Amino acid sequence: VGSQVGHSGQWLGKQRGFSARMALRDELLKVIWHAFTALDVDKCGKVSKSQLKVLSHSLCTVLKVPHNPVALENHFKDDDEGPVSNQGYMPYLNKFILDKVQPNSFDKSDFNRMCWTLCVKKNLNRNNLLISDDDTFKVWCIFNFLSEDVYPLIIVPEEVEYFLRKLTEAMGVNWQQEQFGEYRAHLGAKQCGLSAWEFIELIGSGLFSKGMDRQTLSMAINEVYCELILDVMKQGYMWKKGHKRKNWNERWFLLKPDVISYYVGEDLNDKKGDILLSSKCYVESLPDKDGKKCLLLIKCWDKSFEISASDKKKKQEWIQAIQTAISLLKDQRLPPHKEGRQKRREVRQKLQAEQEEIAHRMKELQMANEDKQQELVKMRKELEDAAEQAAFEETKRLQTQVQLQDRFRQELEREKNIREQMEVKVAQKSSELQQYLQRVQELEEMYKRLEEALEDERQARQDEETVRKLQTRLLEDECSKREDLERLHLKQKQTIEMTEAEKQELENQRAMKERALEAAMKQLEELEQERKQALEQYGEVAKKLEMATNKTRNWKAKVAQHEGLLRLIQPGSKGPQLITNWGPASFTEAELTLREKSWQKQKNSAMQ
């Protein structure tokens, strides 16, 4: 069991070491990416080989790895003379530089400074910034720490909010969530995140530090930088007791997860020593002695350190912070800010995975819905076809039913007519023959008179129609003559305006036209007289029509008294009857055609 536990511990240690190296590589790649894109002047994703050689040499220098220029030449010897892309440079960068980097063997600040120097001039505009160059560099380092592991590098709004919260907390002001919400709403298309330079402009614009002076903002940035980049868990002045001379000296202490460094001053220029922490170290409170108060003891495997804080609150804060660092070493956990960053990323990844899953499910549901919609459309079409077929069959059935009903109705009417005829015959046979003959004679005489009256009425209507057409023709002739007169007057005026040479000829023509005009005037007068005669004839015909109408009305009244017998000897139909403006015409279509021909002949003779 012990051997199994030992092997599992070794395996976990190797896994943690591998994870630490991968995290270090990702951290270095973010910084190198800024330097590579800064060398890409044309923004085409490629950099010349000479620039890559200088960059590789600088990286080897600051990362404390041996530089092999021959390997660089051999790596690109098969390429053409053109620039090299980021993908082409990555194999060399991984194999000859990043694989050889050892943790804690180089100064991260120098490495960041070198890459910062390469990219800052090209990308940053310092005109409107309220922070110093050093603070700008620190904000850039914080961006690299908080940015996502995707390229091009961006910092998501959640990490921006995290940093601004830390910054406002360091400045001692309250966090304004509503202000950040308004800013996030105004991001618009950049809602996915900010680039490094946009992030620096946001912090340097003072949007979230209004009312704070530059020194306060600079101190807050430095505090957040120390916590996030330098892994400083706590820092401040305390008194330390010496090991040899046993005297007390004031030092600036800097607590990191695995070491406590102490300096002469807070500028960190003169470092006096380190207290290496391990899982076996511990810290405890000491009673006051030698005139020193607020004492604490840090016990390591080889040495013990007595330290005096300024007050009891500071003493308790330092003890708690050191205990937190030791517990992190015991549990082999990351520092709080790195662990918090990892948790936030895991939460975002989880949310993204859930959103992708929801989107995938929504897509599947949408596809299923579309399939259902297609099925519904198909079913609806089938139902419509069935409804159309049913309606067609119903219409056909109704038509058949109507036809049958019409046929039955016609048969019933036919039977009814036959029955009525039989009843009439029976009634006729039952009446006395003499009375029947007498009534028939009377009715024949009455019908003759009625026919005469109807003939008179029809003749009057024909005369009226003839007169009306004659009047219309005369009016048309009068209009045409007036138009001829107007044309003659117009030609006469045109003739007068002609030259003197043609005057005699025009005079002759004018005389002829005047004679023609006189003849036309005479014809117009004759037409006027004919129109008057036609009006007189129309009046006489109207009187005759009125008399015939009265006469017909009288005869109809007499005939109505003998309606039963009238129906027995009623004359048959004479065919379709013409309709005029005054009712049914008293003449047939053939008679109308003959009269129109006679009127046309009269008109032609009159024109001649």
Coordinates of C-alpha atoms in Angstrom, one line a residue:
V1 CA 0.0 0.0 0.0
G2 CA 2.8 2.3 0.9
S3 CA 4.5 1.8 -2.5
Q4 CA 1.2 2.4 -4.3
V5 CA 0.8 5.7 -2.4
G6 CA 4.4 6.6 -3.2
H7 CA 3.9 5.9 -6.9
S8 CA 0.6 7.8 -7.0
G9 CA 2.3 10.8 -5.3
Q10 CA 5.1 10.7 -7.8
W11 CA 2.6 10.6 -10.7
L12 CA 0.6 13.6 -9.2
G13 CA 3.9 15.5 -8.8
K14 CA 4.8 14.8 -12.4
Q15 CA 1.3 15.9 -13.5
R16 CA 1.5 19.1 -11.5
G17 CA 5.0 19.8 -12.9
F18 CA 3.8 19.3 -16.5
S19 CA 0.8 21.6 -15.9
A20 CA 3.1 24.2 -14.4
R21 CA 5.4 24.0 -17.5
M22 CA 2.4 24.3 -19.8
A23 CA 1.0 27.2 -17.9
L24 CA 4.4 28.9 -18.1
R25 CA 4.6 28.3 -21.9
D26 CA 1.1 29.7 -22.4
E27 CA 2.1 32.8 -20.4
L28 CA 5.3 33.3 -22.4
L29 CA 3.6 32.8 -25.7
K30 CA 1.1 35.6 -25.0
V31 CA 4.0 38.0 -24.5
I32 CA 5.9 36.8 -27.5
W33 CA 2.8 37.1 -29.7
H34 CA 2.8 40.9 -29.0
A35 CA 6.4 41.1 -30.1
F36 CA 5.7 39.0 -33.3
T37 CA 2.7 41.1 -34.3
A38 CA 4.6 44.3 -33.7
L39 CA 7.3 43.1 -36.2
D40 CA 4.6 42.4 -38.8
V41 CA 4.6 45.8 -40.3
D42 CA 2.3 45.0 -43.3
K43 CA -0.2 43.1 -41.1
C44 CA 0.0 40.1 -43.4
G45 CA 0.8 37.6 -40.6
K46 CA 4.5 37.2 -41.7
V47 CA 7.9 38.6 -40.5
S48 CA 11.2 38.7 -42.2
K49 CA 13.9 36.2 -41.2
S50 CA 16.3 38.9 -40.1
Q51 CA 13.8 40.2 -37.7
L52 CA 13.1 36.7 -36.4
K53 CA 16.8 36.2 -35.8
V54 CA 17.0 39.3 -33.7
L55 CA 13.8 38.3 -31.8
S56 CA 15.1 34.8 -31.2
H57 CA 18.4 36.1 -29.9
S58 CA 16.7 38.6 -27.6
L59 CA 14.3 35.9 -26.3
C60 CA 17.2 33.5 -25.5
T61 CA 19.0 36.3 -23.7
V62 CA 16.2 37.3 -21.4
L63 CA 15.0 33.7 -20.8
K64 CA 18.6 32.5 -20.0
V65 CA 18.7 29.7 -22.6
P66 CA 21.6 29.0 -25.0
H67 CA 21.1 30.6 -28.4
N68 CA 21.8 28.4 -31.4
P69 CA 21.8 30.6 -34.6
V70 CA 22.7 27.5 -36.7
A71 CA 19.5 25.8 -35.7
L72 CA 17.5 28.8 -36.9
E73 CA 19.3 28.8 -40.2
N74 CA 18.7 25.0 -40.6
H75 CA 15.1 25.4 -39.6
F76 CA 14.4 27.9 -42.4
K77 CA 16.9 26.7 -45.0
D78 CA 14.2 25.0 -47.1
D79 CA 12.0 28.1 -47.2
D80 CA 12.1 30.7 -49.9
E81 CA 13.5 34.2 -49.4
G82 CA 10.1 35.6 -48.3
P83 CA 8.9 36.3 -44.8
V84 CA 7.9 33.6 -42.3
S85 CA 4.4 33.2 -40.8
N86 CA 3.6 32.7 -37.2
Q87 CA 2.8 29.0 -37.8
G88 CA 6.2 28.6 -39.5
Y89 CA 8.0 30.2 -36.6
M90 CA 6.2 28.2 -33.8
P91 CA 8.0 24.9 -34.3
Y92 CA 11.4 26.6 -33.9
L93 CA 10.2 28.6 -30.9
N94 CA 8.9 25.6 -29.1
K95 CA 11.8 23.3 -29.8
F96 CA 14.8 25.6 -29.3
I97 CA 13.5 28.2 -26.9
L98 CA 10.4 27.4 -24.9
D99 CA 11.3 23.7 -24.3
K100 CA 14.6 24.8 -22.7
V101 CA 13.1 27.4 -20.4
Q102 CA 13.4 26.5 -16.7
P103 CA 10.9 27.9 -14.2
N104 CA 12.3 30.6 -11.9
S105 CA 15.5 30.7 -13.9
F106 CA 14.9 34.1 -15.5
D107 CA 13.4 37.5 -14.6
K108 CA 9.9 37.8 -15.9
S109 CA 10.0 41.5 -15.6
D110 CA 13.0 41.7 -18.0
F111 CA 11.2 39.4 -20.4
N112 CA 8.0 41.4 -20.3
R113 CA 10.0 44.7 -20.7
M114 CA 11.8 43.4 -23.8
C115 CA 8.6 42.4 -25.6
W116 CA 6.8 45.5 -24.4
T117 CA 9.6 47.7 -25.9
L118 CA 9.1 46.0 -29.3
C119 CA 5.3 46.5 -29.5
V120 CA 4.5 49.7 -27.5
K121 CA 5.6 52.3 -30.0
K122 CA 3.7 50.8 -32.9
N123 CA 0.3 50.3 -31.1
L124 CA 0.0 52.8 -28.2
N125 CA -1.0 56.4 -28.4
R126 CA 0.0 58.1 -25.1
N127 CA -1.5 61.5 -25.8
N128 CA -4.7 61.0 -23.9
L129 CA -3.5 58.7 -21.2
L130 CA -3.6 59.8 -17.5
I131 CA -1.1 57.1 -16.4
S132 CA 2.7 57.0 -16.6
D133 CA 4.7 54.7 -18.9
D134 CA 5.5 52.4 -16.0
D135 CA 1.9 52.1 -15.1
T136 CA 1.0 51.4 -18.8
F137 CA 3.5 48.6 -18.8
K138 CA 2.0 47.1 -15.7
V139 CA -1.5 47.3 -17.1
W140 CA -0.2 45.6 -20.3
C141 CA 1.2 42.8 -18.1
I142 CA -2.1 42.4 -16.3
F143 CA -3.9 42.2 -19.6
N144 CA -1.6 39.3 -20.6
F145 CA -2.4 37.6 -17.3
L146 CA -6.2 38.0 -17.6
S147 CA -6.6 37.5 -21.4
E148 CA -8.0 34.4 -22.9
D149 CA -5.8 31.7 -24.4
V150 CA -7.0 32.5 -27.9
Y151 CA -5.4 34.6 -30.6
P152 CA -5.6 37.4 -31.3
L153 CA -5.5 38.1 -27.6
I154 CA -8.6 39.7 -26.0
I155 CA -9.8 40.3 -22.5
V156 CA -13.5 39.4 -21.9
P157 CA -15.8 41.8 -20.1
E158 CA -15.9 39.6 -17.0
E159 CA -12.1 39.9 -16.6
V160 CA -12.3 43.6 -17.2
E161 CA -14.9 43.9 -14.4
Y162 CA -12.6 41.7 -12.1
F163 CA -9.6 44.0 -12.7
L164 CA -11.7 47.2 -12.2
R165 CA -13.1 45.9 -9.0
K166 CA -9.6 45.1 -7.7
L167 CA -8.4 48.6 -8.9
T168 CA -11.3 50.5 -7.2
E169 CA -10.8 48.4 -4.0
A170 CA -7.1 49.3 -4.0
M171 CA -8.0 53.0 -4.4
G172 CA -10.4 52.7 -1.5
V173 CA -13.6 53.7 -3.4
N174 CA -16.9 51.9 -3.9
W175 CA -17.4 49.8 -7.0
Q176 CA -19.9 51.4 -9.4
Q177 CA -21.7 48.5 -11.0
E178 CA -24.2 50.7 -12.9
Q179 CA -21.3 52.7 -14.5
F180 CA -19.7 49.5 -15.7
G181 CA -23.0 48.2 -17.0
E182 CA -23.4 51.3 -19.1
Y183 CA -19.9 51.0 -20.4
R184 CA -20.5 47.3 -21.3
A185 CA -23.7 48.2 -23.1
H186 CA -21.8 50.8 -25.1
L187 CA -19.2 48.3 -26.2
G188 CA -21.5 47.2 -29.0
A189 CA -19.7 45.1 -31.6
K190 CA -16.7 44.6 -29.2
Q191 CA -18.9 42.9 -26.6
C192 CA -16.7 39.8 -27.0
G193 CA -13.7 41.5 -25.5
L194 CA -11.0 44.3 -25.7
S195 CA -7.5 44.2 -27.2
A196 CA -4.5 45.1 -25.1
W197 CA -4.3 48.6 -26.4
E198 CA -8.1 49.2 -25.9
F199 CA -7.8 47.9 -22.4
I200 CA -4.9 50.3 -21.7
E201 CA -6.8 53.2 -23.2
L202 CA -9.8 52.3 -20.9
I203 CA -7.7 52.4 -17.8
G204 CA -5.6 55.4 -18.9
S205 CA -8.7 57.4 -19.7
G206 CA -9.7 57.7 -16.1
L207 CA -13.3 56.6 -16.8
F208 CA -13.5 54.5 -13.6
S209 CA -11.1 56.6 -11.5
K210 CA -12.8 60.0 -11.6
G211 CA -12.0 62.1 -8.6
M212 CA -8.7 60.2 -7.9
D213 CA -5.4 61.8 -8.4
R214 CA -2.7 60.2 -10.6
Q215 CA -0.6 59.1 -7.6
T216 CA -3.5 57.2 -6.1
L217 CA -4.3 55.6 -9.4
S218 CA -0.6 54.7 -9.9
M219 CA -0.4 53.1 -6.4
A220 CA -3.6 51.1 -7.0
I221 CA -2.2 49.8 -10.3
N222 CA 1.1 48.9 -8.7
E223 CA -0.8 47.0 -5.9
V224 CA -2.9 45.0 -8.4
Y225 CA 0.3 44.4 -10.5
C226 CA 2.2 43.1 -7.5
E227 CA -0.7 40.7 -6.6
L228 CA -1.5 39.4 -10.1
I229 CA 1.9 39.5 -11.8
L230 CA 4.5 39.2 -9.1
D231 CA 2.3 36.9 -7.0
V232 CA 2.7 39.2 -4.0
M233 CA 0.2 38.1 -1.3
K234 CA 1.1 40.8 1.2
Q235 CA 3.8 43.5 1.5
G236 CA 4.7 46.2 4.0
Y237 CA 7.3 47.5 6.5
M238 CA 8.2 45.4 9.6
W239 CA 11.2 45.0 12.0
K240 CA 13.5 42.0 11.7
K241 CA 15.9 40.7 14.3
G242 CA 19.4 39.9 13.0
H243 CA 21.0 36.5 13.3
K244 CA 24.5 37.6 14.2
R245 CA 24.4 41.0 15.9
K246 CA 20.8 40.5 17.2
N247 CA 19.9 44.1 16.4
W248 CA 16.5 45.1 15.0
N249 CA 16.3 46.7 11.5
E250 CA 13.2 48.0 9.6
R251 CA 12.7 46.1 6.3
W252 CA 10.2 46.1 3.5
F253 CA 8.8 42.5 3.4
L254 CA 7.3 40.9 0.3
L255 CA 5.3 37.7 0.7
K256 CA 5.0 35.4 -2.2
P257 CA 3.5 31.8 -2.3
D258 CA 6.9 30.2 -1.7
V259 CA 9.2 32.9 -0.3
I260 CA 9.3 36.0 1.8
S261 CA 11.8 38.6 0.5
Y262 CA 12.9 41.6 2.5
Y263 CA 14.5 44.8 1.2
V264 CA 15.9 48.0 2.6
G265 CA 13.1 50.1 1.1
E266 CA 9.9 49.6 -0.9
D267 CA 11.6 50.6 -4.1
L268 CA 13.0 47.0 -4.1
N269 CA 16.5 48.1 -5.2
D270 CA 18.5 46.7 -2.3
K271 CA 17.5 43.1 -1.4
K272 CA 18.7 41.9 1.9
G273 CA 17.6 38.3 1.8
D274 CA 14.9 35.6 1.4
I275 CA 12.9 33.4 3.8
L276 CA 12.2 30.2 1.8
L277 CA 8.8 28.7 2.7
S278 CA 7.9 25.1 2.5
S279 CA 5.1 22.8 3.7
K280 CA 7.0 22.1 6.9
C281 CA 7.3 25.8 7.9
Y282 CA 5.0 27.4 10.4
V283 CA 4.3 30.8 11.9
E284 CA 3.3 31.7 15.5
S285 CA 2.8 34.7 17.7
L286 CA 5.4 35.6 20.4
P287 CA 5.0 37.5 23.6
D288 CA 6.5 41.0 23.8
K289 CA 10.2 41.2 24.8
D290 CA 13.3 43.3 24.6
G291 CA 11.0 46.4 24.2
K292 CA 9.5 45.0 21.0
K293 CA 5.7 44.4 20.6
C294 CA 3.6 42.5 18.2
L295 CA 6.2 39.8 17.6
L296 CA 5.8 36.8 15.4
L297 CA 8.1 33.8 14.7
I298 CA 8.6 32.2 11.3
K299 CA 10.1 28.7 11.8
C300 CA 11.8 27.1 8.8
W301 CA 13.7 23.8 8.5
D302 CA 17.1 25.5 9.0
K303 CA 16.4 28.9 10.6
S304 CA 13.9 30.9 12.6
F305 CA 13.0 34.5 12.0
E306 CA 11.7 36.9 14.6
I307 CA 9.7 39.8 13.2
S308 CA 7.9 42.7 14.8
A309 CA 4.8 44.3 13.2
S310 CA 3.7 47.9 13.7
D311 CA 0.4 46.9 15.5
K312 CA -1.7 44.0 16.4
K313 CA -3.8 44.2 13.3
K314 CA -0.8 44.1 11.0
K315 CA 0.6 41.3 13.0
Q316 CA -2.6 39.2 12.7
E317 CA -2.8 40.0 8.9
W318 CA 0.8 38.8 8.4
I319 CA 0.3 35.6 10.4
Q320 CA -2.8 34.8 8.4
A321 CA -1.2 35.6 5.1
I322 CA 1.9 33.4 5.9
Q323 CA -0.3 30.6 7.1
T324 CA -2.3 30.9 3.8
A325 CA 1.0 30.6 1.8
I326 CA 2.1 27.6 3.8
S327 CA -1.3 25.9 3.3
L328 CA -1.0 26.5 -0.4
L329 CA 2.3 24.8 -0.4
K330 CA 1.0 21.9 1.6
D331 CA -2.0 21.4 -0.7
Q332 CA 0.1 22.2 -3.8
R333 CA -2.5 24.7 -4.9
L334 CA -2.2 27.8 -7.1
P335 CA -2.1 31.3 -5.6
P336 CA -5.6 32.7 -4.9
H337 CA -5.6 35.0 -7.9
K338 CA -4.5 32.3 -10.3
E339 CA -6.9 29.8 -8.8
G340 CA -9.7 32.4 -9.1
R341 CA -8.7 33.1 -12.8
Q342 CA -8.8 29.4 -13.5
K343 CA -12.2 29.0 -11.8
R344 CA -13.6 32.0 -13.8
R345 CA -12.4 30.5 -17.0
E346 CA -13.9 27.1 -16.1
V347 CA -17.2 28.8 -15.4
R348 CA -17.0 30.7 -18.7
Q349 CA -16.1 27.5 -20.5
K350 CA -18.9 25.7 -18.8
L351 CA -21.4 28.4 -19.7
Q352 CA -20.1 28.4 -23.3
A353 CA -20.4 24.6 -23.4
E354 CA -23.9 24.9 -22.0
Q355 CA -24.8 27.6 -24.6
E356 CA -23.3 25.5 -27.4
E357 CA -25.3 22.6 -26.1
I358 CA -28.4 24.7 -25.9
A359 CA -27.7 26.0 -29.4
H360 CA -27.2 22.5 -30.6
R361 CA -30.5 21.4 -29.0
M362 CA -32.2 24.4 -30.4
K363 CA -30.9 23.6 -33.8
E364 CA -32.1 20.0 -33.4
L365 CA -35.5 21.2 -32.2
Q366 CA -35.6 23.7 -35.1
M367 CA -34.8 20.9 -37.5
A368 CA -37.4 18.7 -35.9
N369 CA -39.8 21.5 -36.0
E370 CA -39.1 22.1 -39.7
D371 CA -39.7 18.4 -40.3
K372 CA -42.9 18.6 -38.4
Q373 CA -43.9 21.7 -40.3
Q374 CA -43.2 19.9 -43.6
E375 CA -45.2 17.0 -42.4
L376 CA -48.0 19.4 -41.3
V377 CA -47.8 21.1 -44.7
K378 CA -48.0 17.7 -46.4
M379 CA -50.9 16.6 -44.3
R380 CA -52.6 20.0 -44.8
K381 CA -52.1 19.6 -48.6
E382 CA -53.6 16.1 -48.4
L383 CA -56.5 17.3 -46.4
E384 CA -57.0 20.2 -48.8
D385 CA -56.9 17.7 -51.7
A386 CA -59.4 15.4 -49.9
A387 CA -61.6 18.4 -49.1
E388 CA -61.5 19.5 -52.8
Q389 CA -62.3 15.9 -53.9
A390 CA -65.2 15.8 -51.3
A391 CA -66.4 19.2 -52.4
F392 CA -66.2 18.1 -56.1
E393 CA -68.2 15.0 -55.3
E394 CA -70.7 17.0 -53.2
T395 CA -71.1 19.5 -56.1
K396 CA -71.6 16.6 -58.5
R397 CA -74.1 15.0 -56.2
L398 CA -76.0 18.3 -55.8
Q399 CA -76.0 18.8 -59.5
T400 CA -77.4 15.4 -60.0
Q401 CA -80.0 16.0 -57.3
V402 CA -81.0 19.3 -58.9
Q403 CA -81.2 17.7 -62.3
L404 CA -83.5 15.0 -60.9
Q405 CA -85.6 17.6 -59.1
D406 CA -85.9 19.6 -62.4
R407 CA -86.9 16.4 -64.2
F408 CA -89.5 15.5 -61.6
R409 CA -90.8 19.1 -61.6
Q410 CA -91.2 19.1 -65.4
E411 CA -93.0 15.8 -65.3
L412 CA -95.3 17.1 -62.5
E413 CA -96.0 20.3 -64.6
R414 CA -96.7 18.2 -67.7
E415 CA -99.1 16.0 -65.7
K416 CA -100.7 19.1 -64.3
N417 CA -101.2 20.6 -67.7
I418 CA -102.6 17.4 -69.0
R419 CA -105.0 17.2 -66.1
E420 CA -106.0 20.8 -66.6
Q421 CA -106.6 20.2 -70.3
M422 CA -108.8 17.2 -69.5
E423 CA -110.8 19.3 -67.0
V424 CA -111.2 22.0 -69.6
K425 CA -112.4 19.5 -72.1
V426 CA -114.8 18.0 -69.7
A427 CA -116.1 21.5 -68.8
Q428 CA -116.5 22.3 -72.5
K429 CA -118.5 19.1 -73.2
S430 CA -120.7 19.7 -70.2
S431 CA -121.8 23.2 -71.3
E432 CA -124.6 23.8 -73.8
L433 CA -123.4 23.8 -77.4
Q434 CA -125.6 26.8 -78.4
Q435 CA -124.4 29.0 -75.6
Y436 CA -120.8 28.0 -76.5
L437 CA -121.2 28.9 -80.1
Q438 CA -122.8 32.3 -79.3
R439 CA -120.0 33.2 -77.0
V440 CA -117.5 32.1 -79.5
Q441 CA -118.9 34.4 -82.1
E442 CA -119.0 37.3 -79.7
L443 CA -115.4 36.6 -78.7
E444 CA -114.3 36.4 -82.3
E445 CA -115.8 39.8 -83.0
M446 CA -114.2 41.2 -79.9
Y447 CA -110.9 39.8 -81.0
K448 CA -111.1 41.2 -84.4
R449 CA -111.7 44.6 -83.0
L450 CA -108.9 44.1 -80.6
E451 CA -106.5 43.1 -83.4
E452 CA -107.6 46.1 -85.4
A453 CA -106.8 48.3 -82.4
L454 CA -103.5 46.6 -81.8
E455 CA -102.7 47.0 -85.5
D456 CA -103.5 50.7 -85.3
E457 CA -101.3 51.0 -82.2
R458 CA -98.5 49.2 -84.0
Q459 CA -98.8 51.4 -87.1
A460 CA -98.7 54.5 -84.9
R461 CA -95.6 53.3 -83.1
Q462 CA -94.0 52.5 -86.5
D463 CA -94.9 56.0 -87.8
E464 CA -93.5 57.5 -84.6
E465 CA -90.2 55.6 -84.9
T466 CA -90.0 56.6 -88.6
V467 CA -90.5 60.3 -87.8
R468 CA -87.9 60.1 -85.0
K469 CA -85.3 58.6 -87.3
L470 CA -86.2 61.1 -90.0
Q471 CA -85.7 63.9 -87.5
T472 CA -82.4 62.5 -86.5
R473 CA -81.3 62.2 -90.1
L474 CA -82.3 65.9 -90.7
L475 CA -80.4 67.0 -87.7
E476 CA -77.3 65.1 -88.9
D477 CA -77.6 66.7 -92.4
E478 CA -78.0 70.1 -90.8
C479 CA -74.9 69.6 -88.8
S480 CA -72.9 68.4 -91.8
K481 CA -74.1 71.4 -93.9
R482 CA -73.1 73.8 -91.1
E483 CA -69.7 72.2 -91.0
D484 CA -69.5 72.6 -94.8
L485 CA -70.4 76.3 -94.4
E486 CA -67.7 76.7 -91.8
R487 CA -65.1 75.1 -94.0
L488 CA -66.2 77.3 -96.9
H489 CA -65.8 80.4 -94.7
L490 CA -62.4 79.3 -93.7
K491 CA -61.3 78.6 -97.2
Q492 CA -62.7 82.0 -98.2
K493 CA -60.6 83.7 -95.6
Q494 CA -57.5 81.8 -96.7
T495 CA -58.3 82.7 -100.4
I496 CA -58.4 86.4 -99.5
E497 CA -55.0 86.3 -98.0
M498 CA -53.4 85.0 -101.2
T499 CA -51.2 87.1 -103.4
E500 CA -52.5 89.7 -105.9
A501 CA -51.3 87.6 -108.9
E502 CA -53.9 84.9 -108.1
K503 CA -56.6 87.4 -107.0
Q504 CA -58.7 87.1 -110.3
E505 CA -58.7 83.4 -110.2
L506 CA -59.6 83.5 -106.5
E507 CA -62.4 85.9 -107.2
N508 CA -63.9 83.5 -109.8
Q509 CA -63.5 80.6 -107.3
R510 CA -65.0 82.7 -104.6
A511 CA -68.0 83.5 -106.8
M512 CA -68.4 79.8 -107.6
K513 CA -68.2 79.0 -103.9
E514 CA -70.6 81.7 -103.0
R515 CA -73.1 80.2 -105.5
A516 CA -72.4 76.8 -103.9
L517 CA -72.9 78.4 -100.5
E518 CA -76.2 79.9 -101.6
A519 CA -77.2 76.5 -102.9
A520 CA -76.2 75.0 -99.7
M521 CA -78.1 77.6 -97.7
K522 CA -81.2 76.9 -99.8
Q523 CA -80.7 73.2 -99.1
L524 CA -80.4 74.0 -95.4
E525 CA -83.6 76.0 -95.5
E526 CA -85.3 73.1 -97.3
L527 CA -84.0 70.8 -94.6
E528 CA -85.3 73.1 -91.9
Q529 CA -88.7 73.1 -93.5
E530 CA -88.5 69.3 -93.8
R531 CA -87.6 69.1 -90.1
K532 CA -90.6 71.3 -89.2
Q533 CA -92.8 69.1 -91.3
A534 CA -91.4 66.0 -89.6
L535 CA -92.1 67.6 -86.2
E536 CA -95.7 68.2 -87.3
Q537 CA -96.0 64.7 -88.6
Y538 CA -94.5 63.5 -85.3
G539 CA -97.1 65.4 -83.4
E540 CA -99.9 63.9 -85.5
V541 CA -98.5 60.4 -85.0
A542 CA -98.2 61.0 -81.3
K543 CA -101.9 62.0 -81.2
K544 CA -102.8 58.9 -83.2
L545 CA -100.7 56.8 -80.8
E546 CA -102.5 58.3 -77.9
M547 CA -105.9 57.6 -79.5
A548 CA -104.8 54.0 -80.3
T549 CA -103.6 53.5 -76.8
N550 CA -106.9 54.7 -75.3
K551 CA -108.8 52.5 -77.8
T552 CA -106.6 49.5 -76.9
R553 CA -107.2 50.1 -73.2
N554 CA -110.9 50.2 -73.7
W555 CA -110.8 46.9 -75.6
K556 CA -108.6 45.3 -73.0
A557 CA -111.2 46.2 -70.4
K558 CA -113.9 44.6 -72.4
V559 CA -111.8 41.5 -73.0
A560 CA -111.0 41.2 -69.3
Q561 CA -114.7 40.5 -68.7
H562 CA -114.5 37.4 -70.8
E563 CA -111.1 36.2 -69.6
G564 CA -112.0 32.5 -69.3
L565 CA -113.1 32.2 -72.9
L566 CA -110.4 34.5 -74.2
R567 CA -107.7 32.1 -73.1
L568 CA -109.3 29.3 -75.1
I569 CA -109.0 31.0 -78.4
Q570 CA -105.9 33.1 -77.8
P571 CA -103.7 33.4 -80.9
G572 CA -100.3 31.7 -80.8
S573 CA -96.9 33.4 -80.4
K574 CA -95.6 35.4 -83.3
G575 CA -91.9 34.9 -82.4
P576 CA -89.6 37.2 -80.6
Q577 CA -90.9 40.8 -80.3
L578 CA -88.8 43.9 -80.6
I579 CA -88.5 46.4 -77.7
T580 CA -88.4 50.2 -78.3
N581 CA -88.0 53.2 -76.0
W582 CA -91.8 53.1 -75.5
G583 CA -92.2 49.4 -74.8
P584 CA -92.8 46.4 -77.1
A585 CA -92.7 47.3 -80.8
S586 CA -95.7 47.0 -83.1
F587 CA -93.7 45.7 -86.0
T588 CA -91.4 42.8 -86.7
E589 CA -87.7 42.8 -87.4
A590 CA -88.3 42.1 -91.1
E591 CA -90.6 45.1 -91.4
L592 CA -88.0 47.3 -89.7
T593 CA -85.4 46.2 -92.2
L594 CA -87.7 47.1 -95.2
R595 CA -88.4 50.5 -93.7
E596 CA -84.7 51.2 -93.2
K597 CA -84.0 50.3 -96.8
S598 CA -86.8 52.7 -98.0
W599 CA -85.4 55.5 -95.7
Q600 CA -81.9 55.0 -97.1
K601 CA -83.2 55.3 -100.7
Q602 CA -85.1 58.5 -99.8
K603 CA -81.9 59.9 -98.2
N604 CA -79.8 59.1 -101.2
S605 CA -82.3 60.7 -103.6
A606 CA -82.4 63.8 -101.5
M607 CA -78.7 64.1 -101.5
Q608 CA -78.5 63.8 -105.3

